[in-house]
CSV table of C-alpha atoms in Angstrom, one decimal:
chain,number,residue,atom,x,y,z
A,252,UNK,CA,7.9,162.0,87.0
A,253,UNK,CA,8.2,158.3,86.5
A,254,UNK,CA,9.5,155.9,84.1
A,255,UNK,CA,8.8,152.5,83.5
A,256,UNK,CA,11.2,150.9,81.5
A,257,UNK,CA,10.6,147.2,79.8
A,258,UNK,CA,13.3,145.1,79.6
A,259,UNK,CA,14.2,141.7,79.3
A,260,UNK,CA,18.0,142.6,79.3
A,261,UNK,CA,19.0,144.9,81.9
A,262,UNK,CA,22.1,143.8,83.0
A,263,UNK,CA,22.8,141.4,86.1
A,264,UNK,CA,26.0,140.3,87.2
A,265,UNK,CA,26.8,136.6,86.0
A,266,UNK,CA,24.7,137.0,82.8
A,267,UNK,CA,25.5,138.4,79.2
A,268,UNK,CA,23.4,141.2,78.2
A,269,UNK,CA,23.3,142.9,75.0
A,270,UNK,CA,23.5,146.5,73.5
A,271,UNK,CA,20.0,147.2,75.0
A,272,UNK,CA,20.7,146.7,78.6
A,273,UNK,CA,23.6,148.4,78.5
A,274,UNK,CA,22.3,151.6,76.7
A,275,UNK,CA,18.9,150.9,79.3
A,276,UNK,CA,21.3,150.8,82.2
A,277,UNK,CA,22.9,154.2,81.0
A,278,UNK,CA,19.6,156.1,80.7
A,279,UNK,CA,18.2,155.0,83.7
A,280,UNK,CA,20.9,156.1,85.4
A,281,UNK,CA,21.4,159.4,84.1
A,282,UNK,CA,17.6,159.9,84.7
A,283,UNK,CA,17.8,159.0,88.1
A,284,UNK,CA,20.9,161.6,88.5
A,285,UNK,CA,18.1,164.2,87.6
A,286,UNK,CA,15.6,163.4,89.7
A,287,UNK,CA,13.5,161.1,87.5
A,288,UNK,CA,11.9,157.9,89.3
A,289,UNK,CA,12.4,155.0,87.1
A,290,UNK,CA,11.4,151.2,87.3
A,291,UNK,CA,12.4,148.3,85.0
A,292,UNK,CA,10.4,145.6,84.3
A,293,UNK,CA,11.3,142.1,82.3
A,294,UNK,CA,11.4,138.5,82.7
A,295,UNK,CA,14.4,137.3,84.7
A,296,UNK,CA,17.2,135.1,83.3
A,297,UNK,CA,16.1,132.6,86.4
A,298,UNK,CA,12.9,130.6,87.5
A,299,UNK,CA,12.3,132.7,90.3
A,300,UNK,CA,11.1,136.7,91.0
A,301,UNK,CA,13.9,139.3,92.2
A,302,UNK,CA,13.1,143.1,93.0
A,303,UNK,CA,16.7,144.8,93.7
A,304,UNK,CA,17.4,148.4,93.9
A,305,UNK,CA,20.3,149.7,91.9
A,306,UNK,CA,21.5,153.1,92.0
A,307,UNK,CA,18.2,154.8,92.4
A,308,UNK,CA,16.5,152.5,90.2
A,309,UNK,CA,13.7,149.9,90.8
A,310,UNK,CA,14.1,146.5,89.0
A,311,UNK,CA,11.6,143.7,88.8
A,312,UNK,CA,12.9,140.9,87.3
A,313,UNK,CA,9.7,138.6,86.8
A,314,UNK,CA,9.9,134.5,87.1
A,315,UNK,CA,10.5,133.0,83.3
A,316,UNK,CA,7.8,130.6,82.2
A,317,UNK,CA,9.0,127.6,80.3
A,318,UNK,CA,5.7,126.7,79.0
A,319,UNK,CA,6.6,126.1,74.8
A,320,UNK,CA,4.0,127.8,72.6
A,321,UNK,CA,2.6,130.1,75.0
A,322,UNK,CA,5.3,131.3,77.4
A,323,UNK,CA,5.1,134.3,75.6
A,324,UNK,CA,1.0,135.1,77.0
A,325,UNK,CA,2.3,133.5,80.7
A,326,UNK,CA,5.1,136.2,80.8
A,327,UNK,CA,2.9,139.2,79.1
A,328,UNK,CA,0.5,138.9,81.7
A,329,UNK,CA,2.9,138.7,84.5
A,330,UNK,CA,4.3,142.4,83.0
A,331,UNK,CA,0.7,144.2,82.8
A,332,UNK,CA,0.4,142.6,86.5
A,333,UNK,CA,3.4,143.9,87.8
A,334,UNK,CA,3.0,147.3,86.2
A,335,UNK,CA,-1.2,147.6,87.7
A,336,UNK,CA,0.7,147.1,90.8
A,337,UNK,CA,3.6,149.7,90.5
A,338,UNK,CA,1.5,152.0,88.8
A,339,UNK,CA,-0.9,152.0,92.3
A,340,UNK,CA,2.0,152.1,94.4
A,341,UNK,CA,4.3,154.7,92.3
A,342,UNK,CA,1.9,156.5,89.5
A,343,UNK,CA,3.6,155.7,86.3
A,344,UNK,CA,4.1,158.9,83.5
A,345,UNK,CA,5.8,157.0,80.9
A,346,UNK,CA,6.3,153.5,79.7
A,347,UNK,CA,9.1,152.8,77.3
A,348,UNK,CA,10.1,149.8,75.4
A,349,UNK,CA,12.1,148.4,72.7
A,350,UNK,CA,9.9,147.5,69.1
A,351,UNK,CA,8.1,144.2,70.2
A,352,UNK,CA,8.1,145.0,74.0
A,353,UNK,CA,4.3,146.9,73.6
A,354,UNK,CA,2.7,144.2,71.6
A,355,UNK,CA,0.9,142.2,74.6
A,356,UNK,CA,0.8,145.1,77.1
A,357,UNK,CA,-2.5,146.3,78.5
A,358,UNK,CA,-2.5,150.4,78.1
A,359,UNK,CA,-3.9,152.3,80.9
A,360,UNK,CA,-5.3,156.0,80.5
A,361,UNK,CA,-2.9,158.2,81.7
A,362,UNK,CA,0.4,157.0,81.2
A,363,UNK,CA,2.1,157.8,77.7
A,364,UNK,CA,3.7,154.7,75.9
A,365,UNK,CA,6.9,155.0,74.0
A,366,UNK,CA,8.9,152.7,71.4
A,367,UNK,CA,12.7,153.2,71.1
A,368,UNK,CA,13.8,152.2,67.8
A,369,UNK,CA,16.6,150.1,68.3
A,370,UNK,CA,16.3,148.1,64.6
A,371,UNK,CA,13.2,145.5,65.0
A,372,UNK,CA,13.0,142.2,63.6
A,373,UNK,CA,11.7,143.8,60.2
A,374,UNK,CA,14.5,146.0,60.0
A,375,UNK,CA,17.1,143.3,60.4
A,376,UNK,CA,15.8,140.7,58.4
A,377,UNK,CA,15.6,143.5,55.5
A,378,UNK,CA,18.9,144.3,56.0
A,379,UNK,CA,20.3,140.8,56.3
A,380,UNK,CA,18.5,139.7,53.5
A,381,UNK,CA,16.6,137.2,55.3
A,382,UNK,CA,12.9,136.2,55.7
A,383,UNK,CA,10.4,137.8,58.1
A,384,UNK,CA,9.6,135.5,60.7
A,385,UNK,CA,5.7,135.2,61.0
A,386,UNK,CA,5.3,135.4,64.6
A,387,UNK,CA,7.9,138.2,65.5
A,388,UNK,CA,6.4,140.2,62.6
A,389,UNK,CA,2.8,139.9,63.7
A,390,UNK,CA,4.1,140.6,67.4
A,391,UNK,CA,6.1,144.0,65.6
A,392,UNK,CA,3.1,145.3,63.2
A,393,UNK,CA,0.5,144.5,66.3
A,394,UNK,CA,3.0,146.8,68.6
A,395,UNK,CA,3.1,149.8,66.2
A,396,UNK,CA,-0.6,149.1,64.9
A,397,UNK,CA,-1.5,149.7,68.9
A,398,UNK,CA,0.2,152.6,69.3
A,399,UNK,CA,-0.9,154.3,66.0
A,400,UNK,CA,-5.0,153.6,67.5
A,401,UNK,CA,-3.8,155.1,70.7
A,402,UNK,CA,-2.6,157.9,68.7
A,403,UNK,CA,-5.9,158.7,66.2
A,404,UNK,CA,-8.0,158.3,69.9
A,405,UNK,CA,-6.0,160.9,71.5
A,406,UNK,CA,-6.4,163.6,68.5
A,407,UNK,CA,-10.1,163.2,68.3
């Protein structure tokens, strides 16, 4: 079996990382300890494209666009390219992401998709008593609204 996790935030040494890399960090390597292949894909903290090998476990850490307004598309479609070209090399079983990490990915039939709830931008702005931000909502109900298609296709 193999994993494909997306991540912008698994940990590197001389950058701050959050609750998410750490507990993606853990998994990972607790899956790897039981024989389970896992990958981790996500934009690096740098201008520049780094494939290490930690403990078992394949990271790709893609090059950051700084492009305002659309860095965003630039750095979704360098994901769904590096994933085509994992998935040929290493078939992937599963991807799994955080809430928004889905929204611009390209599904392929075969592999199963999975959201980990971690508290979206919904969520916390509920919570804080604070407004929705537009974009990051559309980017949330477009992940979920993907997955629950993908879902209805798959019973028919």
């Amino acid at each position: 079996m193999h994993i494909c996790i997306i991540t912008h935030e698994y940990p590197k040494p001389g950058f701050s990382h959050g609750g998410i890399g750490s507990f993606v960090k853990t998994i990972a390597e607790k899956l790897v300890e039981k024989g389970i292949d896992v990958s981790v894909v996500g934009i690096n903290y740098t201008s520049n494209n780094e494939e290490t090998n930690e403990s078992g476990i394949r990271i790709f850490r893609l090059k950051k666009n700084f492009i305002k307004g659309i860095s965003w598309w630039f750095n979704s479609k360098q994901i769904n390219s590096k994933i085509e070209e994992i998935h040929q090399k290493y078939p992937i079983d599963i991807i799994e992401t955080s809430e928004l990490g889905l929204a611009f990915i390209k599904k392929t039939v075969g592999i199963k998709y999975v959201i980990r709830l971690h508290g979206g931008h919904h969520f916390f702005s509920e919570a804080e008593n604070r407004g929705i931000n537009k974009w990051k909502g559309f980017q949330e109900k477009n992940h979920f609204l993907k997955q629950m298609v993908l879902l209805q296709f798959l019973n028919m």
